Each structure stands twice: as C-alpha cells, then as structure tokens.
PDB file of C-alpha atoms in Angstrom:
ATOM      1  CA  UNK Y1056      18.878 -66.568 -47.486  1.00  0.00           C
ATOM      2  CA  UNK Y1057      17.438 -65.657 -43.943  1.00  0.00           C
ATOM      3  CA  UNK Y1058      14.268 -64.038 -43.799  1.00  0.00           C
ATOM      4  CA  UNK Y1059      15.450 -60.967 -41.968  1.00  0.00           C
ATOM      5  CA  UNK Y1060      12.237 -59.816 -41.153  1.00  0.00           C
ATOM      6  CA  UNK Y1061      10.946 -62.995 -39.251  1.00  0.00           C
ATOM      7  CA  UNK Y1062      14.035 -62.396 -36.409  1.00  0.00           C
ATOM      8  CA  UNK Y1063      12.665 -58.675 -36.804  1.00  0.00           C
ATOM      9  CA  UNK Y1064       9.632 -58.884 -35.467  1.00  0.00           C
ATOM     10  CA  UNK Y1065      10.835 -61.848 -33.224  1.00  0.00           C
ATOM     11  CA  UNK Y1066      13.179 -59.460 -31.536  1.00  0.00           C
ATOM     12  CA  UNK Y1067      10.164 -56.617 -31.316  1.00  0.00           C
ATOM     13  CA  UNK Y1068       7.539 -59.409 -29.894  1.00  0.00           C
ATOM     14  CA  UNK Y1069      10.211 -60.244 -27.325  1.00  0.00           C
ATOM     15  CA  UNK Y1070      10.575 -57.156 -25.902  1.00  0.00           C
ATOM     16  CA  UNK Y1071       7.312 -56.055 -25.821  1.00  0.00           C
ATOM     17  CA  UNK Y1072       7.746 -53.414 -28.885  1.00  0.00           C
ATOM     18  CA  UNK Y1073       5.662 -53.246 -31.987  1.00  0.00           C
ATOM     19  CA  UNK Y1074       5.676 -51.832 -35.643  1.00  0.00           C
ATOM     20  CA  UNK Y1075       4.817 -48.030 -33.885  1.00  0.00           C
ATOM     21  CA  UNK Y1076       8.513 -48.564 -32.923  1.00  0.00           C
ATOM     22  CA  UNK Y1077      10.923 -45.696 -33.935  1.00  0.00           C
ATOM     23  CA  UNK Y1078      13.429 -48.473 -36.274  1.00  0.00           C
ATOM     24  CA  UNK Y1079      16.450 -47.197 -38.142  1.00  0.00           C
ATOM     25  CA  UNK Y1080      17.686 -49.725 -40.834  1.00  0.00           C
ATOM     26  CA  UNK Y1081      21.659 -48.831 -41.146  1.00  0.00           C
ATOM     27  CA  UNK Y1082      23.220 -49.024 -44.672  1.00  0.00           C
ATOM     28  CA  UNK Y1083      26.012 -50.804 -45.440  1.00  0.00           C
ATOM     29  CA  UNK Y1084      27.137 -54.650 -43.979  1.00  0.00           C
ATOM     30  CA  UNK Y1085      26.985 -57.321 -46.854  1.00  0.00           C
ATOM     31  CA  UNK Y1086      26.739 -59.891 -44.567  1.00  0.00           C
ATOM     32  CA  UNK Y1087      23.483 -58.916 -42.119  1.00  0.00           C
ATOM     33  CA  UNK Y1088      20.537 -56.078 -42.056  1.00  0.00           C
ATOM     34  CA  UNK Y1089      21.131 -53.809 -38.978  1.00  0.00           C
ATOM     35  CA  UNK Y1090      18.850 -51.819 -36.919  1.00  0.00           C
ATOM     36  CA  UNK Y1091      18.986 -48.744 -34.499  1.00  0.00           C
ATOM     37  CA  UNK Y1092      15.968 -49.758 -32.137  1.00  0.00           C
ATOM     38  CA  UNK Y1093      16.026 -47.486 -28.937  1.00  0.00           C
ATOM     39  CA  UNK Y1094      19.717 -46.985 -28.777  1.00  0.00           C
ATOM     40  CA  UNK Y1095      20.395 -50.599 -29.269  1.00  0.00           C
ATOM     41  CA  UNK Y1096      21.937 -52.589 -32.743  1.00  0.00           C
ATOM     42  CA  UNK Y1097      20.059 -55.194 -33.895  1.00  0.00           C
ATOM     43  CA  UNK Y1098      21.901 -57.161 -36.324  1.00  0.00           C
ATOM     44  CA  UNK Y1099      20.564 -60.431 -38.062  1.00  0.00           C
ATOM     45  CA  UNK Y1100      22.823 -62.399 -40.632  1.00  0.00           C
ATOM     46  CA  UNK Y1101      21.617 -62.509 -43.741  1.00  0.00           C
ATOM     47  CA  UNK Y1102      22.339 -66.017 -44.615  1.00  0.00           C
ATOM     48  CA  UNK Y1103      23.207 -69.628 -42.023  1.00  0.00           C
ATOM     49  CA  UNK Y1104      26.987 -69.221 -42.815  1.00  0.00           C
ATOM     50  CA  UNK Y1105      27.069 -65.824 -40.871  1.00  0.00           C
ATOM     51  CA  UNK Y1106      25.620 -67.205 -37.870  1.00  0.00           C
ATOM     52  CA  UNK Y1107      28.916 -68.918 -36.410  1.00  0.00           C
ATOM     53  CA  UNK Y1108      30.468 -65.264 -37.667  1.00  0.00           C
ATOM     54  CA  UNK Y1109      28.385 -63.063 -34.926  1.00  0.00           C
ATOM     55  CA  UNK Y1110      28.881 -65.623 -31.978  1.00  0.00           C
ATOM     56  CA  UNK Y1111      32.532 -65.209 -32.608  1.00  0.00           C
ATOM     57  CA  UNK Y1112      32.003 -61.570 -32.621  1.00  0.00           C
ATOM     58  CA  UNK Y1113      29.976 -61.965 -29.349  1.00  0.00           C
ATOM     59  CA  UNK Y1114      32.504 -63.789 -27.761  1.00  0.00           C
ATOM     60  CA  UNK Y1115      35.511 -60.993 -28.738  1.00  0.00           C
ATOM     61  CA  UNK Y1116      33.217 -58.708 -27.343  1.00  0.00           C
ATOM     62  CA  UNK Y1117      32.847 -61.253 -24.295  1.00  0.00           C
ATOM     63  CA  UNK Y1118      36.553 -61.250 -23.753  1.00  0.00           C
ATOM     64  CA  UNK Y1119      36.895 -57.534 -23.722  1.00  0.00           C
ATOM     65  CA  UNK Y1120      34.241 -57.226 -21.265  1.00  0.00           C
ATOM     66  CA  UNK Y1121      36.083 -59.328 -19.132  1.00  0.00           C
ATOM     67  CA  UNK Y1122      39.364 -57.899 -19.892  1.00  0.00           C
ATOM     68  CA  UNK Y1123      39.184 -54.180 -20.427  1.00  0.00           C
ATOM     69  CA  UNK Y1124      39.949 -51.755 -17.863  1.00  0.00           C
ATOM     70  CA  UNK Y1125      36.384 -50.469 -16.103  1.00  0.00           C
ATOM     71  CA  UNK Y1126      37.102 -46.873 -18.137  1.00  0.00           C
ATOM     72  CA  UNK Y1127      37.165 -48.735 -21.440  1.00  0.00           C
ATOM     73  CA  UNK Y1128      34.178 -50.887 -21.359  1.00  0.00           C
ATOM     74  CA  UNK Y1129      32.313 -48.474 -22.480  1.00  0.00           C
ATOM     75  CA  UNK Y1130      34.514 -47.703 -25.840  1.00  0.00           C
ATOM     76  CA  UNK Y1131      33.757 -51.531 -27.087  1.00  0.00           C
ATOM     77  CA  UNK Y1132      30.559 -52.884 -28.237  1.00  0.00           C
ATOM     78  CA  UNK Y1133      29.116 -55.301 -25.444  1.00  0.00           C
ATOM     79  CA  UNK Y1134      27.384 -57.886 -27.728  1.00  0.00           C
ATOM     80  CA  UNK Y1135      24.755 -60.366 -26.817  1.00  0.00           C
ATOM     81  CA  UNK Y1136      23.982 -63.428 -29.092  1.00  0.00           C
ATOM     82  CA  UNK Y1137      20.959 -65.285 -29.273  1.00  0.00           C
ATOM     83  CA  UNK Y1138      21.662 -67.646 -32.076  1.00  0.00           C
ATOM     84  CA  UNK Y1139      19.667 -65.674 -34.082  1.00  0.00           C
ATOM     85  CA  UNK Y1140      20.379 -62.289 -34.340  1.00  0.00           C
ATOM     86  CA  UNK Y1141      23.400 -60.278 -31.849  1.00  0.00           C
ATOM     87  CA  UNK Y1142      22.568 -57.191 -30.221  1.00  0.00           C
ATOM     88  CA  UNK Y1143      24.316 -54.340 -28.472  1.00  0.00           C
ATOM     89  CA  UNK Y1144      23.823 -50.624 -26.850  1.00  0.00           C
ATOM     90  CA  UNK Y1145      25.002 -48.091 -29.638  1.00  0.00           C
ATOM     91  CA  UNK Y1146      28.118 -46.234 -29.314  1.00  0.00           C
ATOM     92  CA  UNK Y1147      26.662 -42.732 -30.094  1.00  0.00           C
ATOM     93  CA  UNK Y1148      28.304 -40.118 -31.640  1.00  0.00           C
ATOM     94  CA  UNK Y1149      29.948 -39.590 -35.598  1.00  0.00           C
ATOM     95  CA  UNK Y1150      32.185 -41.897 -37.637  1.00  0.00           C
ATOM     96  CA  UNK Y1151      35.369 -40.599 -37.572  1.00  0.00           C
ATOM     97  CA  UNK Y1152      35.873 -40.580 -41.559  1.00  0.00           C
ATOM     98  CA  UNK Y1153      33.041 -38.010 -42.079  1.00  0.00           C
ATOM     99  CA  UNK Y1154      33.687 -35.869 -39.150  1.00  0.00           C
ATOM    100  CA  UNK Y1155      37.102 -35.618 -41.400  1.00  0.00           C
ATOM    101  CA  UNK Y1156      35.774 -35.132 -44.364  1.00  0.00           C
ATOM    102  CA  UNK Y1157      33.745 -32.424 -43.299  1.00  0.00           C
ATOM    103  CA  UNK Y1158      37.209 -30.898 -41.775  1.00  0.00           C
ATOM    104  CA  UNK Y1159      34.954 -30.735 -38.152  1.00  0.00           C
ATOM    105  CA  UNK Y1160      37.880 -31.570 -36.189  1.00  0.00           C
ATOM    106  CA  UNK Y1161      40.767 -28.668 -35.022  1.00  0.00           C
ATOM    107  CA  UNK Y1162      44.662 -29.825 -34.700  1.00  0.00           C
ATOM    108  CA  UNK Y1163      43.889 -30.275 -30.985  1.00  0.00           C
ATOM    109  CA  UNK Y1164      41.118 -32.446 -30.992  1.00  0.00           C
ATOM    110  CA  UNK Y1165      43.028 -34.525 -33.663  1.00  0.00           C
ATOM    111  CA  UNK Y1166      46.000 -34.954 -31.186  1.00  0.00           C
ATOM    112  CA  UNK Y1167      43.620 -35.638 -28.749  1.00  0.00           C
ATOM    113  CA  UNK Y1168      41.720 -38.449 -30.759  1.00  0.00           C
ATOM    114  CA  UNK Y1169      45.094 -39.837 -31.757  1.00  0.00           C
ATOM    115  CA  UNK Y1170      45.960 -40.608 -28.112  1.00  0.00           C
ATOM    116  CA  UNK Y1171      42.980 -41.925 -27.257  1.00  0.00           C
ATOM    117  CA  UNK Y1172      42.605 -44.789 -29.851  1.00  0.00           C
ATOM    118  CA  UNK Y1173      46.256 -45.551 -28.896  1.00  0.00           C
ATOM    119  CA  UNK Y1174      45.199 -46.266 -25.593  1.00  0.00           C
ATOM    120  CA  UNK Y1175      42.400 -47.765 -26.001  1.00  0.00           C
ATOM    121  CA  UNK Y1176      44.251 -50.309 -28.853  1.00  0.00           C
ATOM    122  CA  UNK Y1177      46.893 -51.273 -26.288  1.00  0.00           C
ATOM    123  CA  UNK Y1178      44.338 -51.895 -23.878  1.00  0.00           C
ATOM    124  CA  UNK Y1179      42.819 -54.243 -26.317  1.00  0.00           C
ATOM    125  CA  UNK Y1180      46.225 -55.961 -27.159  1.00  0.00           C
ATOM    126  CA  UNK Y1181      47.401 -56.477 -23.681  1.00  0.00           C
ATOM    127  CA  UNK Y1182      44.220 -59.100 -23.262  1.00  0.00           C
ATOM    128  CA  UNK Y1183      46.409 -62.105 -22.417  1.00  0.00           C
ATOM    129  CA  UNK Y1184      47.306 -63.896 -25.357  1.00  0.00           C
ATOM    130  CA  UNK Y1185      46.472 -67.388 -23.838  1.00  0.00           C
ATOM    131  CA  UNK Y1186      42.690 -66.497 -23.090  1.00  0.00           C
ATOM    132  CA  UNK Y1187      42.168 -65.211 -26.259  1.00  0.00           C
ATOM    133  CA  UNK Y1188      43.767 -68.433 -28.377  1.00  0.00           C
ATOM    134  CA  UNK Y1189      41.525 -70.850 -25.988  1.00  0.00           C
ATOM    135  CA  UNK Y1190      38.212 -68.920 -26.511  1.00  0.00           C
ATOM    136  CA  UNK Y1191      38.604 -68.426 -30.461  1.00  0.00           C
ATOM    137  CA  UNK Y1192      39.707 -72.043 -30.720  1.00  0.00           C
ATOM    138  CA  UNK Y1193      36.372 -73.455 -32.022  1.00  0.00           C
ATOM    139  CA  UNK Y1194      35.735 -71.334 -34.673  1.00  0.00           C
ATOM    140  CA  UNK Y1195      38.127 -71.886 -38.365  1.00  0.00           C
ATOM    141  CA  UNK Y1196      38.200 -68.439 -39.316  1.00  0.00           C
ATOM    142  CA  UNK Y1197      41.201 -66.640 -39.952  1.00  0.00           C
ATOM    143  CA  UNK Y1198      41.859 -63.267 -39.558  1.00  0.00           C
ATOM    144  CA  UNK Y1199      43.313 -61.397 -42.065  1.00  0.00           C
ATOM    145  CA  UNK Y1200      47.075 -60.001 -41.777  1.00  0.00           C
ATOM    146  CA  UNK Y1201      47.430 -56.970 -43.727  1.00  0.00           C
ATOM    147  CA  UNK Y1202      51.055 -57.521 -44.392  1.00  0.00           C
ATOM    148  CA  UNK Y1203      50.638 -57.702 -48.112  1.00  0.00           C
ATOM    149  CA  UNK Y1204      53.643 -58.394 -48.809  1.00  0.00           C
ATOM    150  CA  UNK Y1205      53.313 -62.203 -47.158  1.00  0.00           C
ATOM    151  CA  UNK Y1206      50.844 -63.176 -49.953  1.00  0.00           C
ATOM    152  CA  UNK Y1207      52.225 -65.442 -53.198  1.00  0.00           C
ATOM    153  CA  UNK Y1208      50.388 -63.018 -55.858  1.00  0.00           C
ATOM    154  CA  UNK Y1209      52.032 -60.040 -54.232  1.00  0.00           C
ATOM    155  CA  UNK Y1210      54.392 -58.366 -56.872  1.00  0.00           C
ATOM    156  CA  UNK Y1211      56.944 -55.783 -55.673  1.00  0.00           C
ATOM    157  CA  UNK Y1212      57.569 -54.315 -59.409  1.00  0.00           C
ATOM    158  CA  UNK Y1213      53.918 -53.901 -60.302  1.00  0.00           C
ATOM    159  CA  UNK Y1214      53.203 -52.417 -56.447  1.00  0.00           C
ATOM    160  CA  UNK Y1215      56.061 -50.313 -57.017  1.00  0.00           C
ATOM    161  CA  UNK Y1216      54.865 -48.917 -60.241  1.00  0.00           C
ATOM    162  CA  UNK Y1217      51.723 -48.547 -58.905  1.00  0.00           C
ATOM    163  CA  UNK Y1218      52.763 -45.773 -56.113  1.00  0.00           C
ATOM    164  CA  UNK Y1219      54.842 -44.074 -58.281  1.00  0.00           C
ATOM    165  CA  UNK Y1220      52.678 -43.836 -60.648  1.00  0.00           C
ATOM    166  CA  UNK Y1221      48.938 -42.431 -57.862  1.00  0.00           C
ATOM    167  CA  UNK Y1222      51.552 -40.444 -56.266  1.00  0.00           C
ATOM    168  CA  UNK Y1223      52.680 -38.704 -59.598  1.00  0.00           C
ATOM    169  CA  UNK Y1224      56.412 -39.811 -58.957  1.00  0.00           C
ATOM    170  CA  UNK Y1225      56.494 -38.550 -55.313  1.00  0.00           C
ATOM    171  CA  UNK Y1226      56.604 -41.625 -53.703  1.00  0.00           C
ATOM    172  CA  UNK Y1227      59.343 -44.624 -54.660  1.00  0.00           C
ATOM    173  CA  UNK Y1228      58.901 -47.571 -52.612  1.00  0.00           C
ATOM    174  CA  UNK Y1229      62.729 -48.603 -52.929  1.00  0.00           C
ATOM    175  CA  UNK Y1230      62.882 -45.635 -50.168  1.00  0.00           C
ATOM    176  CA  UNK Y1231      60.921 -47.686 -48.206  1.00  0.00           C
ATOM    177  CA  UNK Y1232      61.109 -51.201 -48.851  1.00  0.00           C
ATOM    178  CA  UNK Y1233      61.846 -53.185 -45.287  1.00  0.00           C
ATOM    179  CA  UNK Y1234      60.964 -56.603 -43.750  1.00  0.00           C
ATOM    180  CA  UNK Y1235      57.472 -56.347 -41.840  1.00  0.00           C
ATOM    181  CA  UNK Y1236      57.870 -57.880 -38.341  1.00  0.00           C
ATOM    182  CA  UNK Y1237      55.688 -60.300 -37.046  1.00  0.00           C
ATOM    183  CA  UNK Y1238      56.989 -60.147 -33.477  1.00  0.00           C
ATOM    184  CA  UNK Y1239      54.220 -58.890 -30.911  1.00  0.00           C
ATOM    185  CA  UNK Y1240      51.191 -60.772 -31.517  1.00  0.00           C
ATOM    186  CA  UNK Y1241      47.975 -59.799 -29.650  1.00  0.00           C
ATOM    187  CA  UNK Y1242      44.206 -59.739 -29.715  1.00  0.00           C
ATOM    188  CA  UNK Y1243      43.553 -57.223 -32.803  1.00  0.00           C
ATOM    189  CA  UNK Y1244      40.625 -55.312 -34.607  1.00  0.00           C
ATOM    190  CA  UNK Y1245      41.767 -56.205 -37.797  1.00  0.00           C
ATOM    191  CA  UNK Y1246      39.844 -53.473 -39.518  1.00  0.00           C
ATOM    192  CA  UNK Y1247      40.119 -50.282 -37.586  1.00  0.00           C
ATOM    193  CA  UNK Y1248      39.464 -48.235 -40.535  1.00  0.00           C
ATOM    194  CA  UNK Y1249      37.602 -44.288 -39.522  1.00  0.00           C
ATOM    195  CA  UNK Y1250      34.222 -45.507 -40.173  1.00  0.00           C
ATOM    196  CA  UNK Y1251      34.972 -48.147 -37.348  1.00  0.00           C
ATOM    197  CA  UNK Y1252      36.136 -45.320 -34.869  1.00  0.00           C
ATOM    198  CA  UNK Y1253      33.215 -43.364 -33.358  1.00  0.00           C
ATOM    199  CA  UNK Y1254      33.958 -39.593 -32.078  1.00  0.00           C
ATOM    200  CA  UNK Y1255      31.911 -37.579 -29.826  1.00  0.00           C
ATOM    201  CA  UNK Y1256      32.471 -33.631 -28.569  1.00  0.00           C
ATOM    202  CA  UNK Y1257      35.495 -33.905 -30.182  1.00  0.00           C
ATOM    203  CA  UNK Y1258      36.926 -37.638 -28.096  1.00  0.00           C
ATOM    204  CA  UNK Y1259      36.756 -40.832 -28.940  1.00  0.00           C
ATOM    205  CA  UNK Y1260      33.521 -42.732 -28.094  1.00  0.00           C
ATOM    206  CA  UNK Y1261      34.462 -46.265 -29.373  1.00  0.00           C
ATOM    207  CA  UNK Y1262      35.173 -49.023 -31.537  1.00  0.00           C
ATOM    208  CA  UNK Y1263      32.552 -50.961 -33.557  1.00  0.00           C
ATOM    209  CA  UNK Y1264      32.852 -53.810 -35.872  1.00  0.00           C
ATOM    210  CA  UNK Y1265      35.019 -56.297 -34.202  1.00  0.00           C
ATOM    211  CA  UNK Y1266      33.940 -59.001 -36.960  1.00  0.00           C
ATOM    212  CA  UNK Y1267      37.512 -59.617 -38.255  1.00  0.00           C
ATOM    213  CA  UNK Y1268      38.699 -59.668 -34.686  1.00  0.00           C
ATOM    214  CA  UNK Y1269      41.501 -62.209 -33.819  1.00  0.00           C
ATOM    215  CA  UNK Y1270      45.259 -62.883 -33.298  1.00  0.00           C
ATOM    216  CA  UNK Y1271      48.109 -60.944 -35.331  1.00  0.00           C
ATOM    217  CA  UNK Y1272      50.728 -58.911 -34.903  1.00  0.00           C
ATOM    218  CA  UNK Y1273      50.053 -55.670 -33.473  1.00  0.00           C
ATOM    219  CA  UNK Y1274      51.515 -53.371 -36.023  1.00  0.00           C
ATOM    220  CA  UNK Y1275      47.762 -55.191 -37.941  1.00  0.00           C
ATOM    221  CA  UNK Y1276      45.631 -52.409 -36.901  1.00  0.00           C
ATOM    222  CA  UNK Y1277      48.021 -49.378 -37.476  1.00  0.00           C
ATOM    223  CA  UNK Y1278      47.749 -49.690 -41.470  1.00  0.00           C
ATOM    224  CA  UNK Y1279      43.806 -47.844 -42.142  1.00  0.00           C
ATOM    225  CA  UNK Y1280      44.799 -44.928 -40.503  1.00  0.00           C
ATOM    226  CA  UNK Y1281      47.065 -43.544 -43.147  1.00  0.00           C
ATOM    227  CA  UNK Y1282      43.866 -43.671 -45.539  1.00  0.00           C
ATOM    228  CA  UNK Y1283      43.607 -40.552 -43.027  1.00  0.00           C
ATOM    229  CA  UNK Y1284      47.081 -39.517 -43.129  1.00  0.00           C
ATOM    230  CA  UNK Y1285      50.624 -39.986 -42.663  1.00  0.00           C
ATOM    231  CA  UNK Y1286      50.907 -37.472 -40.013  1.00  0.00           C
ATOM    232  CA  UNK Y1287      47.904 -38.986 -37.987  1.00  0.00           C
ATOM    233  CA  UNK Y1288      49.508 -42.292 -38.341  1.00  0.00           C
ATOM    234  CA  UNK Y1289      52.308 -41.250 -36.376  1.00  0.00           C
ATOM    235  CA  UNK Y1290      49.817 -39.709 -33.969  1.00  0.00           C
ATOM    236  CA  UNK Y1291      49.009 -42.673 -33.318  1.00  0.00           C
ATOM    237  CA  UNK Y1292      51.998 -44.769 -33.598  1.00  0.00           C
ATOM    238  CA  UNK Y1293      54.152 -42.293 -31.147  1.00  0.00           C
ATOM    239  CA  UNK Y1294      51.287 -42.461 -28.391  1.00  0.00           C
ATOM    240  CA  UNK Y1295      51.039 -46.100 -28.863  1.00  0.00           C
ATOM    241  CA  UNK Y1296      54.958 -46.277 -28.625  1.00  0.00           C
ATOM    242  CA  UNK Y1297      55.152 -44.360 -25.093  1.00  0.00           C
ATOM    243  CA  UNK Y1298      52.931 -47.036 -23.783  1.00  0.00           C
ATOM    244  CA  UNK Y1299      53.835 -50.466 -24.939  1.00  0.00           C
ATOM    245  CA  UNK Y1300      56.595 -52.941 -24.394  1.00  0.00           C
ATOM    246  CA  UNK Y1301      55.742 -53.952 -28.330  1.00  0.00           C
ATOM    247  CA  UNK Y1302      56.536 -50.983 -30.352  1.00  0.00           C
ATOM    248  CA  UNK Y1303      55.206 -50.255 -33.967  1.00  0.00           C
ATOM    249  CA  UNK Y1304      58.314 -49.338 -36.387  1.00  0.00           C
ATOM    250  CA  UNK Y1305      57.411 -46.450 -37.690  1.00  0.00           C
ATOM    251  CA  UNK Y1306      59.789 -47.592 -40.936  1.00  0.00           C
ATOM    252  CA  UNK Y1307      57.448 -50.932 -41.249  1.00  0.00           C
ATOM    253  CA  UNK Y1308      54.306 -49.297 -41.149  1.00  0.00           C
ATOM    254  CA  UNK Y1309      55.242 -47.146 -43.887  1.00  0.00           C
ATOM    255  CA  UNK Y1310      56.239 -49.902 -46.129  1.00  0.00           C
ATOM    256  CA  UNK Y1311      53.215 -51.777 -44.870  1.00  0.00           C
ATOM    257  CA  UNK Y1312      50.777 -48.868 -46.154  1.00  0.00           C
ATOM    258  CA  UNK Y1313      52.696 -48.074 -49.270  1.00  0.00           C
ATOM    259  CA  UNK Y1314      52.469 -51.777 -50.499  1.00  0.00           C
ATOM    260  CA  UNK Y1315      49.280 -52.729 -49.360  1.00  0.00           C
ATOM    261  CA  UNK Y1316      47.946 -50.211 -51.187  1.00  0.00           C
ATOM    262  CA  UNK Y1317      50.189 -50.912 -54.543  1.00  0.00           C
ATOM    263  CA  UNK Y1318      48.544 -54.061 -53.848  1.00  0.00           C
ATOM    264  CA  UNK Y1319      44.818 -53.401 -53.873  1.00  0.00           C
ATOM    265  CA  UNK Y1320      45.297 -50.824 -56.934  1.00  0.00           C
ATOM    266  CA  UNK Y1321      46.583 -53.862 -59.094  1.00  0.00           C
ATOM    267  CA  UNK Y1322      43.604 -56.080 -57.362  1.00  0.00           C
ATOM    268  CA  UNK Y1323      40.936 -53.716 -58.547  1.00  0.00           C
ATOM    269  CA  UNK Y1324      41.935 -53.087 -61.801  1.00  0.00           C
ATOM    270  CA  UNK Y1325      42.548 -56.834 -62.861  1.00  0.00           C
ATOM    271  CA  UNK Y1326      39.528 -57.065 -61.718  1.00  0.00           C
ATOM    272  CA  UNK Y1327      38.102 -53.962 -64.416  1.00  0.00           C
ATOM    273  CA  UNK Y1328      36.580 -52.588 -61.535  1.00  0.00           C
ATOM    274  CA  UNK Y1329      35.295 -48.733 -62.542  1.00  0.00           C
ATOM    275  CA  UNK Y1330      35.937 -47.351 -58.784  1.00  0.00           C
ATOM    276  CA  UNK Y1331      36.681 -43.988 -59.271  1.00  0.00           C
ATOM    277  CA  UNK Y1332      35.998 -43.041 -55.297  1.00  0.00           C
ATOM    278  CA  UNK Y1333      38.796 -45.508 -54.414  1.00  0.00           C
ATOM    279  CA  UNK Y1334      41.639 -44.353 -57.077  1.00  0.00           C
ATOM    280  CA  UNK Y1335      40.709 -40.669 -55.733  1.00  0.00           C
ATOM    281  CA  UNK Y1336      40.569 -41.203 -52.528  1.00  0.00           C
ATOM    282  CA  UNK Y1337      44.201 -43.680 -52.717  1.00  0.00           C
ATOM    283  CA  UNK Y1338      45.973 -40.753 -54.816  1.00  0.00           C
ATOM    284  CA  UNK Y1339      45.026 -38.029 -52.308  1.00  0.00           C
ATOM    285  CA  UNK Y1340      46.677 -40.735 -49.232  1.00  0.00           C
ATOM    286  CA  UNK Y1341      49.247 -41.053 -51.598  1.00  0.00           C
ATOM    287  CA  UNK Y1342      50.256 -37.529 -51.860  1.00  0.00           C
ATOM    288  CA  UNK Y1343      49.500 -36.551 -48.285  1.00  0.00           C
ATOM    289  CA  UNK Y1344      52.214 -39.253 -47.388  1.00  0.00           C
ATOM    290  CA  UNK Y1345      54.832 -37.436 -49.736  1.00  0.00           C
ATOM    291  CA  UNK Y1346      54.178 -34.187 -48.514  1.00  0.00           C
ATOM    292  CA  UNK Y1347      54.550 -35.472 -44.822  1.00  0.00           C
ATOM    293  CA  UNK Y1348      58.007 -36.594 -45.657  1.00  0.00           C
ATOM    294  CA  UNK Y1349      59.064 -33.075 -46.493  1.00  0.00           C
TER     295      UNK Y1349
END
C-alpha cells in the first residue's frame, strides 16, 4: 500500500502550495485517492500495481491529444504522468447521472446531449487504429468487451429468466436474441457510463475516466447508456449512425443490454450480494426498455 499522503504533499511542495491549500478529496475510485487542487485532479494509485494502470491512461489521453479535432480537446482529460501520481485540468460541470436523477434536464437539452456524446465518441473511434495498437502495445491489459454473451459462464436460460422475471414479464429476450457483431473495431472508452459524462448549461463538457480505455468494437461503449434509457440509447445510436461508416445495430445493442444485464443479476446474487440500489435501479431500466417498445 502507497502512502498517499507522501506524493500529496510531494505534489503541493512542487508547486509551491502548502496545507492552507483549498484540497477536495473526491469519493469513489478503489484503485487511487483523488484530489480537486485549483481546478486540477490529482490522482495517486493506491498500491505499485496501479502505477503501469495511470501511464496507460496518460498515454490514451496522449493519443487523443494528438488525435482529436482542436474543438474536442477540450471534452477529454489531458493527463500528465509523473510516475508517481497523474494529473489533469478538471472538466467542470455535473455528472450526467445526477443531473438525471434530479430530472434537471428538458427533452431538448437531452436531444442535444445525445448528439453531442455521439460526436464526440466517433471522434474518439476514428483515431487510426494502427497508432493506437502500437502505443498500447507495452502494456498486458485487456480491455473489457461487454458482449456478455462471448464469456463461457454466460447462460442464456438463467439470463433469460432473469429479465423476465426484473421486468415483471415485459421483457422476453427470445424477442431479442441476435449475434453481437464484432466488425468495427476502434479506440473505445470502455466504460462510458453517466457518471463518466460531464454536462454543463445544459451541453456536454466531457469525458473522464479513460482507465479501461483500449481496442473493441465500437458498438462497446453504446451499452451504459440504457442504464439511462432505451429511448436515449437510440439518441445516441441514430446520431452516431448519421455520422459513421461503422454503424451500431440498433437490434444488437438491445440484445447486448438485455443480456448483459441478465448477466450481472445472476453474478451478484451467486455472489449473496444484498445490493438493493442495483436490483432497483436494473428493474426501473428494465421497464423503461418495455415501455419504449410500445
């Protein structure tokens, strides 16, 4: 275990700062303690292993910065590593999920939102494929492909029952059931989930957490925004559509939701995990997604 507090004060020494500093410790991130220090994110791994974790984050963020559009740059984190501890400007503004939660967004700024992150994602997978394999080469790590149904402990029956059963017999995933392609890969988030997607005034700001960053298919980072909703899904996936040569299958993202999520119910509670947040929180996606059919 790192002493967090060492690279703390190393970072504050550094740059001249010291404990009358206004410092914001961030909650959440298993994996490193984060800090809001004068509009900057300091991050510093919590153990060795993670170390080799942010330079590979640095150097996704590297690419982008050397990739991205001028307009864009700003809607990525630009992250510098020391070899110690990463940091990079804050994207200011709200997490997407609570500005949601709170129902702070109208129908327009929703459609609005929806087109931006679609731009902004096929920016991101338009980074030529080549540059990306030879400067993620040295590092193992793979990213994760959230095509479920690809994994040897994935059962269709019990993922099936599963839906049926959250979505109180609304949703059958024979309706549904359809081979995921993996056609299209590209440079992807990987875990573009709301509380990764920063809004401010009512537009997208950015996209932070680039950690699982890395090479799938591009249909990879449509899946977390059904945990919104169907309908914003498609938001997405239609805006996406009008720009790319690649498009998402609107019939394969729905299958790739549904059994993910069949998936991670059976995960959690062969587990015993008491979650009762998550099984909410799945039944209410659930039924939005039925009533979106209608």
């Amino acid at each position: 275990m790192l002493d967090c507090k060492i690279w703390l004060d190393d970072f504050l020494n550094k740059n001249g700062l010291d404990s009358t500093t206004a410092i914001q410790e961030l909650k959440g991130g298993s994996r490193s303690k984060a800090y809001r220090i004068n509009k900057q994110i300091l991050r510093i791994p919590t153990q060795e292993k993670f170390l080799s974790e942010q330079a590979r984050e640095a150097d996704i963020s590297l690419l982008l910065q050397e990739n991205l559009p001028e307009k864009y740059l700003t809607q990525v984190t630009h992250i510098i590593f020391n070899g110690n501890y990463s940091l990079h400007p804050e994207i200011e503004g709200d997490l997407l999920q609570a500005l949601w939660n709170e129902n702070k967004l109208s129908s327009l700024n929703i459609k609005k939102i929806a087109k931006q992150i679609a731009e902004l994602l096929f920016q991101i997978h338009s980074v030529d494929i080549k540059t990306v394999q030879e400067r993620l080469s040295q590092y193992s790590k793979i990213c994760r492909n959230e095509n479920i149904t690809l994994k040897p402990d994935f059962d269709y029956e019990i993922a099936k029952k599963h839906i049926w059963d959250y979505s109180e017999g609304k949703v059958n995933l024979d309706d549904f059931r359809t081979v995921i392609s993996s056609d299209g890969v590209a440079l992807c988030h990987n875990d573009l989930h709301a509380e990764n997607i920063i809004i401010k005034d009512g537009e997208l700001s950015g996209f932070i957490d680039f950690g699982e960053g890395g090479i799938n298919p591009r249909i990879t980072d449509f899946f977390h925004f059904y945990r919104l909703s169907r309908d914003f899904a498609l938001e997405v996936i239609k805006a996406y559509n009008d720009l790319s040569h690649f498009p998402i299958n609107i019939t394969e993202a729905d299958y790739q939701f549904l059994s993910n999520t069949g998936y991670r119910i059976e995960q959690r509670l062969r587990a015993g995990k008491i979650m009762p947040l998550f099984y909410d929180e799945v039944k209410k996606a659930l039924l939005l997604f039925a009533e979106s059919l209608k």
